Coordinates of C-alpha atoms and ligand atoms in Angstrom, one line a residue:
M20 CA -6.1 24.8 -35.8
T21 CA -5.4 21.8 -33.7
L22 CA -3.6 22.5 -30.4
S23 CA -0.5 20.7 -29.6
K24 CA -0.8 17.5 -27.6
I25 CA -0.1 17.5 -23.8
W26 CA 1.4 14.3 -22.8
L27 CA 1.1 12.5 -19.5
S28 CA 4.8 12.2 -19.4
S29 CA 7.3 12.8 -22.4
P30 CA 10.9 13.1 -22.7
H31 CA 12.6 16.2 -21.5
M32 CA 16.1 16.8 -22.6
G33 CA 18.3 19.0 -20.5
G34 CA 20.8 19.9 -23.5
N35 CA 24.1 18.2 -22.5
E36 CA 22.9 14.7 -23.6
I37 CA 24.0 15.4 -27.4
N38 CA 27.5 16.2 -26.1
Y39 CA 28.0 12.9 -24.6
I40 CA 26.8 11.3 -27.8
H41 CA 29.1 13.2 -29.8
T42 CA 32.0 12.2 -27.7
A43 CA 30.9 8.6 -28.1
F44 CA 30.9 9.0 -31.9
N45 CA 34.2 10.8 -31.9
E46 CA 35.9 8.1 -29.8
N47 CA 34.0 5.3 -31.9
W48 CA 32.4 3.8 -28.7
V49 CA 29.2 2.9 -30.6
A50 CA 28.7 -0.4 -28.6
P51 CA 26.9 -1.7 -25.6
L52 CA 29.9 -0.8 -23.5
G53 CA 32.2 2.3 -23.0
P54 CA 33.0 5.4 -21.0
N55 CA 29.2 6.5 -21.0
V56 CA 28.0 3.3 -19.6
N57 CA 30.6 3.6 -16.9
G58 CA 30.0 7.1 -16.2
F59 CA 26.3 6.7 -16.2
E60 CA 26.6 3.9 -13.6
Q61 CA 28.9 6.0 -11.5
D62 CA 26.4 8.9 -11.6
L63 CA 23.6 6.7 -10.5
K64 CA 25.6 5.0 -7.6
Q65 CA 26.5 8.4 -6.3
F66 CA 22.9 9.7 -6.6
I67 CA 21.4 6.4 -4.9
G68 CA 24.0 6.1 -2.2
N69 CA 23.7 3.5 0.6
N70 CA 26.8 1.7 -0.7
K71 CA 25.0 0.3 -3.7
E72 CA 26.4 -0.9 -7.0
V73 CA 24.5 -0.2 -10.4
A74 CA 24.5 -2.1 -13.4
A75 CA 23.2 -0.2 -16.5
L76 CA 20.9 -2.4 -18.6
S77 CA 18.7 -2.2 -21.7
S78 CA 15.4 -1.9 -19.7
G79 CA 13.9 -2.0 -16.3
T80 CA 12.1 -5.4 -17.5
A81 CA 15.6 -6.8 -18.0
A82 CA 16.6 -5.6 -14.6
I83 CA 13.6 -7.4 -13.0
H84 CA 14.4 -10.5 -15.0
L85 CA 18.1 -10.6 -14.0
A86 CA 17.3 -10.1 -10.4
L87 CA 15.0 -13.2 -10.6
I88 CA 17.7 -15.3 -12.2
Q89 CA 20.3 -14.2 -9.7
L90 CA 17.8 -15.1 -6.9
G91 CA 17.6 -18.7 -8.5
I92 CA 13.9 -18.4 -9.5
G93 CA 12.9 -21.2 -11.8
L94 CA 10.2 -23.5 -13.1
G95 CA 7.4 -23.9 -10.6
D96 CA 8.7 -21.5 -7.9
E97 CA 6.2 -18.9 -6.5
V98 CA 7.0 -15.2 -6.5
I99 CA 4.9 -12.6 -4.8
C100 CA 4.2 -9.4 -6.6
Q101 CA 2.3 -6.3 -6.1
S102 CA -0.9 -6.5 -8.0
F103 CA -1.3 -2.8 -8.5
T104 CA 1.4 -2.2 -11.1
F105 CA 2.4 -2.2 -14.7
S106 CA 2.7 -5.6 -16.3
A107 CA 6.6 -5.4 -16.7
S108 CA 6.9 -5.9 -12.8
A109 CA 5.3 -9.3 -13.2
N110 CA 6.1 -10.6 -16.7
P111 CA 9.7 -11.7 -15.9
I112 CA 8.3 -14.1 -13.3
K113 CA 6.7 -15.8 -16.3
Y114 CA 9.9 -15.7 -18.4
Q115 CA 11.4 -17.9 -15.5
G116 CA 8.4 -20.5 -15.6
A117 CA 7.5 -19.3 -12.2
Q118 CA 4.0 -18.6 -10.7
P119 CA 3.2 -15.0 -9.7
V120 CA 1.1 -14.5 -6.5
F121 CA -0.5 -11.3 -6.3
V122 CA -1.0 -9.1 -3.2
D123 CA -3.3 -6.1 -2.9
S124 CA -2.3 -2.5 -1.9
E125 CA -3.0 -0.5 1.1
K126 CA -4.8 3.0 0.8
K127 CA -2.1 5.2 2.1
T128 CA 0.6 4.7 -0.4
W129 CA -1.5 2.4 -3.0
N130 CA 1.6 0.0 -2.7
M131 CA 2.0 -3.5 -1.2
C132 CA -0.2 -3.9 1.9
P133 CA 2.0 -5.4 4.6
K134 CA -1.0 -7.2 6.1
A135 CA -2.0 -8.8 2.9
L136 CA 1.6 -9.7 2.3
K137 CA 1.9 -11.6 5.5
E138 CA -1.5 -13.4 4.8
A139 CA -0.1 -14.5 1.4
I140 CA 3.1 -15.8 2.7
E141 CA 1.5 -17.8 5.4
D142 CA -1.2 -19.3 3.2
R143 CA 1.4 -20.1 0.5
I144 CA 3.6 -22.0 3.1
K145 CA 0.5 -23.7 4.5
K146 CA -0.3 -24.9 0.9
G147 CA 3.2 -26.3 0.7
K148 CA 5.4 -23.7 -1.1
K149 CA 7.2 -20.9 0.5
P150 CA 7.6 -17.8 -1.9
K151 CA 11.0 -17.5 -3.1
A152 CA 11.0 -13.7 -3.7
I153 CA 8.8 -10.6 -3.4
I154 CA 8.4 -7.7 -5.9
V155 CA 7.4 -4.5 -4.1
V156 CA 6.7 -1.4 -6.4
H157 CA 7.0 2.3 -5.7
L158 CA 4.0 3.2 -7.9
Y159 CA 3.8 6.7 -9.4
G160 CA 6.9 7.6 -7.4
M161 CA 5.2 7.0 -4.0
P162 CA 7.4 5.0 -1.6
A163 CA 5.9 1.8 -0.2
M164 CA 5.6 1.4 3.6
M165 CA 9.1 -0.2 3.6
D166 CA 9.5 -0.4 7.3
D167 CA 6.3 -2.5 7.8
I168 CA 7.1 -4.6 4.6
M169 CA 10.6 -5.4 5.7
T170 CA 9.5 -6.5 9.1
V171 CA 7.1 -9.1 7.7
V172 CA 9.7 -10.2 5.1
K173 CA 12.5 -10.8 7.8
E174 CA 10.4 -12.9 9.7
Y175 CA 10.1 -15.3 6.7
D176 CA 13.6 -14.6 5.3
I177 CA 12.6 -14.1 1.7
P178 CA 14.4 -11.7 -0.7
V179 CA 12.9 -8.5 -1.9
I180 CA 13.1 -6.9 -5.4
E181 CA 12.2 -3.1 -5.2
D182 CA 10.7 -2.0 -8.5
A183 CA 11.6 1.5 -8.4
A184 CA 11.0 2.1 -12.1
E185 CA 8.8 5.1 -11.4
A186 CA 10.6 6.3 -8.2
L187 CA 14.0 7.5 -9.0
G188 CA 14.7 10.2 -6.3
S189 CA 11.9 9.3 -4.1
T190 CA 12.7 8.7 -0.4
Y191 CA 11.2 7.0 2.6
K192 CA 12.7 8.2 5.9
N193 CA 15.3 10.0 3.8
R194 CA 16.5 6.8 2.1
K195 CA 16.2 6.5 -1.6
C196 CA 13.8 4.1 -3.1
G197 CA 15.5 1.0 -4.7
T198 CA 18.1 0.8 -1.8
F199 CA 16.0 -1.0 1.0
S200 CA 16.8 -4.6 -0.2
E201 CA 19.0 -7.0 -2.2
Y202 CA 18.0 -5.7 -5.5
G203 CA 16.2 -2.6 -6.8
I204 CA 15.3 -1.8 -10.2
L205 CA 15.2 1.5 -12.3
S206 CA 13.8 2.4 -15.7
F207 CA 14.7 5.0 -18.1
N208 CA 12.0 4.4 -20.7
G209 CA 11.0 7.5 -22.6
N210 CA 8.0 8.2 -20.2
K211 CA 9.9 8.0 -16.9
I212 CA 11.5 10.9 -14.9
I213 CA 14.7 10.8 -16.8
T214 CA 15.1 8.7 -20.2
T215 CA 17.9 7.2 -22.0
S216 CA 15.2 6.6 -24.8
G217 CA 15.0 3.1 -23.4
G218 CA 17.0 1.6 -20.7
G219 CA 17.1 0.5 -17.1
A220 CA 19.4 -0.5 -14.1
L221 CA 19.8 -3.0 -11.5
V222 CA 20.7 -1.7 -8.1
C223 CA 22.8 -4.2 -6.2
S224 CA 23.7 -4.7 -2.7
S225 CA 27.3 -5.7 -3.6
E226 CA 30.1 -5.5 -6.1
E227 CA 29.7 -9.2 -6.7
K228 CA 26.1 -9.1 -7.5
K229 CA 26.8 -6.2 -10.0
K230 CA 29.4 -8.2 -11.7
K231 CA 27.2 -11.2 -11.9
A232 CA 24.5 -9.0 -13.5
V233 CA 26.8 -7.7 -16.2
F234 CA 28.0 -11.3 -16.7
Y235 CA 24.4 -12.5 -17.4
A236 CA 23.7 -9.2 -19.4
T237 CA 26.6 -9.9 -21.8
Q238 CA 25.8 -13.4 -23.0
A239 CA 27.2 -15.1 -19.9
R240 CA 30.8 -15.7 -21.4
D241 CA 33.1 -17.8 -19.3
D242 CA 36.6 -16.7 -18.7
S243 CA 38.2 -18.2 -21.7
P244 CA 39.9 -17.0 -25.0
H245 CA 37.2 -18.7 -27.0
Y246 CA 33.6 -18.5 -26.6
Q247 CA 32.7 -20.9 -23.7
H248 CA 29.3 -20.9 -21.9
S249 CA 28.2 -22.7 -18.8
H250 CA 25.2 -20.5 -18.1
V251 CA 22.3 -19.2 -20.5
G252 CA 23.1 -15.6 -21.1
Y253 CA 21.2 -12.4 -22.2
N254 CA 21.7 -9.4 -24.4
Y255 CA 20.7 -6.9 -21.9
R256 CA 23.5 -4.4 -21.5
L257 CA 22.9 -0.6 -22.1
S258 CA 24.2 1.0 -25.4
N259 CA 26.9 3.6 -24.7
I260 CA 25.1 6.0 -26.9
C261 CA 21.9 5.7 -24.8
A262 CA 24.2 5.8 -21.7
G263 CA 25.3 9.2 -23.0
I264 CA 21.7 10.4 -22.9
G265 CA 21.5 9.2 -19.3
R266 CA 24.6 11.1 -18.1
G267 CA 23.1 14.2 -19.6
Q268 CA 19.7 13.5 -17.9
M269 CA 21.5 12.9 -14.6
E270 CA 22.5 16.7 -14.7
V271 CA 18.8 17.6 -14.7
L272 CA 17.5 15.0 -12.5
E273 CA 17.0 17.2 -9.5
D274 CA 15.2 19.9 -11.6
H275 CA 13.0 17.2 -13.0
I276 CA 12.0 16.2 -9.7
A277 CA 11.1 19.7 -8.6
L278 CA 9.2 20.3 -11.7
R279 CA 7.2 17.0 -11.4
R280 CA 6.5 17.9 -7.8
K281 CA 5.4 21.5 -8.9
M282 CA 2.7 19.7 -11.2
H283 CA 1.6 17.9 -8.1
F284 CA 1.0 21.3 -6.3
F285 CA -0.6 22.8 -9.2
Y286 CA -3.3 19.9 -9.2
K287 CA -3.7 20.2 -5.3
D288 CA -4.7 23.9 -5.9
L289 CA -6.8 23.3 -8.9
F290 CA -8.9 20.6 -7.3
A291 CA -8.8 22.1 -3.7
S292 CA -12.4 23.5 -4.2
I293 CA -13.9 20.7 -6.1
E294 CA -15.8 18.2 -4.1
G295 CA -15.3 14.6 -4.5
I296 CA -11.8 14.7 -6.0
E297 CA -8.6 13.7 -4.1
V298 CA -5.3 14.5 -5.3
F299 CA -3.0 11.5 -4.3
E300 CA -0.2 12.6 -1.9
E301 CA 2.3 11.5 0.7
P302 CA 0.6 10.2 3.8
N303 CA 3.2 12.0 6.2
D304 CA 6.7 13.4 6.2
D305 CA 8.4 10.0 6.1
F306 CA 7.3 9.7 2.5
Y307 CA 9.0 11.9 -0.2
S308 CA 7.5 11.2 -3.8
N309 CA 9.1 12.4 -6.9
H310 CA 5.5 12.6 -8.1
W311 CA 6.3 10.9 -11.3
L312 CA 2.7 11.0 -12.3
S313 CA 0.1 13.1 -10.5
T314 CA -3.0 11.2 -10.0
I315 CA -6.4 11.8 -8.6
T316 CA -9.3 9.6 -7.4
M317 CA -13.0 10.6 -8.1
N318 CA -16.1 9.8 -6.2
P319 CA -18.9 10.2 -8.6
K320 CA -21.4 10.4 -5.6
L321 CA -19.9 13.6 -4.6
T322 CA -19.0 15.2 -8.2
S323 CA -22.7 15.3 -9.2
G324 CA -22.1 12.0 -11.3
I325 CA -19.1 13.1 -13.2
T326 CA -16.8 10.2 -13.5
R327 CA -13.2 9.8 -14.2
E328 CA -14.2 8.8 -17.8
D329 CA -16.0 12.0 -18.3
L330 CA -13.0 14.0 -17.2
R331 CA -10.9 11.8 -19.4
L332 CA -12.8 12.4 -22.6
A333 CA -13.1 16.2 -21.8
F334 CA -9.4 16.3 -21.7
E335 CA -9.1 14.2 -25.0
K336 CA -11.3 16.8 -26.7
E337 CA -8.7 19.3 -26.0
N338 CA -5.8 17.0 -27.1
I339 CA -4.7 16.5 -23.5
E340 CA -3.7 13.0 -22.6
S341 CA -4.8 11.5 -19.2
R342 CA -5.3 7.7 -18.3
P343 CA -6.9 5.5 -15.9
L344 CA -4.7 4.1 -13.2
W345 CA -3.0 0.8 -13.6
K346 CA -5.2 -2.1 -14.0
P347 CA -4.3 -4.7 -11.4
M348 CA -2.5 -7.7 -12.4
H349 CA -4.8 -10.2 -11.0
L350 CA -7.5 -8.9 -13.4
Q351 CA -5.4 -9.3 -16.4
P352 CA -6.1 -12.0 -18.8
I353 CA -2.5 -13.3 -18.8
F354 CA -2.5 -13.8 -15.0
E355 CA -6.1 -15.3 -14.9
N356 CA -5.3 -18.2 -12.7
A357 CA -2.8 -16.5 -10.4
P358 CA -3.5 -16.5 -6.7
Y359 CA -4.5 -13.2 -5.1
Y360 CA -4.6 -11.9 -1.6
G361 CA -6.3 -8.7 -0.5
E362 CA -9.5 -6.7 -0.1
K363 CA -9.9 -5.2 -3.5
V364 CA -8.2 -1.8 -2.8
A365 CA -6.4 -1.8 -6.0
E366 CA -9.7 -2.7 -7.9
H367 CA -11.3 0.3 -6.3
L368 CA -8.5 2.5 -7.3
F369 CA -8.5 1.4 -10.9
E370 CA -12.2 2.2 -11.0
E371 CA -12.1 5.7 -9.7
G372 CA -8.3 6.8 -10.5
L373 CA -7.0 9.0 -13.3
C374 CA -3.4 10.0 -14.1
L375 CA -2.9 13.6 -15.2
P376 CA -0.3 15.2 -17.4
S377 CA 2.8 15.4 -15.2
G378 CA 5.8 16.1 -17.3
S379 CA 8.6 18.3 -16.2
N380 CA 8.4 20.1 -19.6
L381 CA 5.0 21.4 -19.0
G382 CA 4.6 25.0 -18.7
D383 CA 2.1 28.0 -17.8
E384 CA 0.3 27.6 -21.1
E385 CA -0.2 23.9 -20.7
R386 CA -1.4 24.4 -17.1
E387 CA -3.8 27.0 -18.3
R388 CA -5.3 24.6 -20.9
I389 CA -5.7 21.9 -18.1
T390 CA -7.3 24.3 -15.8
N391 CA -9.9 25.4 -18.4
V392 CA -11.0 21.9 -19.1
V393 CA -11.4 21.3 -15.3
L394 CA -13.3 24.6 -14.8
E395 CA -15.5 24.1 -17.7
I396 CA -16.7 20.4 -16.6
F397 CA -17.1 21.4 -12.9
K398 CA -18.7 24.7 -13.4
Ligands
LIG424 C1 8.4 1.3 -16.7 C2 8.1 0.3 -15.7 C3 8.9 -0.9 -15.6 C4 9.5 -1.4 -16.8 O1 10.6 -0.6 -17.2 P1 11.1 -0.7 -18.9 O2 12.4 0.1 -18.7 O3 10.1 0.0 -19.5 O4 11.2 -2.2 -19.2 C5 8.6 -1.7 -14.6 N1 7.8 -1.6 -13.6 C6 7.3 -0.3 -13.5 C7 6.3 0.0 -12.3 C8 7.3 0.5 -14.6 O5 6.5 1.7 -14.5

């Protein structure tokens, strides 16, 4: 008998999602607009706070793309982006014909290093081009050092896009990730802390910016009885069916955060007595992570030579998914020639780090299987 697969992060329905979908069918709102889209936006706005407006979109990637468009990023412009992230943070820079400039992480939060950021901005200006935007990521749900980053950014007056795709519900100094700058983005892909099967949102600092996002997301139709276009538009709005899933998921978001954090504390206990393994955690009380994924770093010098790949394969044998940390963007073939600033912190993390099963739908049985693999390999 093969054991059922334990995923890193799989969809976890609360139960009410289907009712919102039924209502949409009953009222024939089977379209990329309708009461669920409006309701989901309302729920997100309330959750996020800080007077933000939220535009529900077809993906987090679309949200980053629209933020870049609204900031006027175009051909030949330079955009700074955290190197240690998923490719979706950086790809939209390319969509606009712009040039990504990658910045390394610091060791405490694994997110953009304020010092490397400053160095990058100053060097790009010296080389003749001031970066036109900065994409900061709250990776694995861990808030970036926003105070230090915003201090650097204000000095040069460059707009920031916060990629909070993995950090819905995380806070820095009690403020929600995604609300520190002009634009924040969220993702509701199948593997995120809540899902709409596929979807995302742009968090905007004004009603006007939200309206503009919806305008671009719905083919940029001018105000006219016929189809009149003076801008290139996109088909990026969220479906009313998917938004129904989102409304049901919002009802269980706080539970999901609590359960993901429970997984983190489970790993803290599990690895407490194993030398050479560190469970990634908040540096201090200013940071509150939703712990979207629990992650560890392994130092083979201290684990009697057991590497993260040995552990990954041991999990795989028991049908348990684990995965190396994100491979930094400046090492990716698609971004081969992009400038990079930093001291290889992200490269080091990629070499030693592993993401562990973290879903809010994992129970005692799954935790026991995970425990057994770890005890066996480190016995
Ligand atoms: C998932 C993710 C995205 C993209 O979101 P989609 O909804 O999948 O397009 C962007 N950035 C990060 C860091 C992500 O994890």
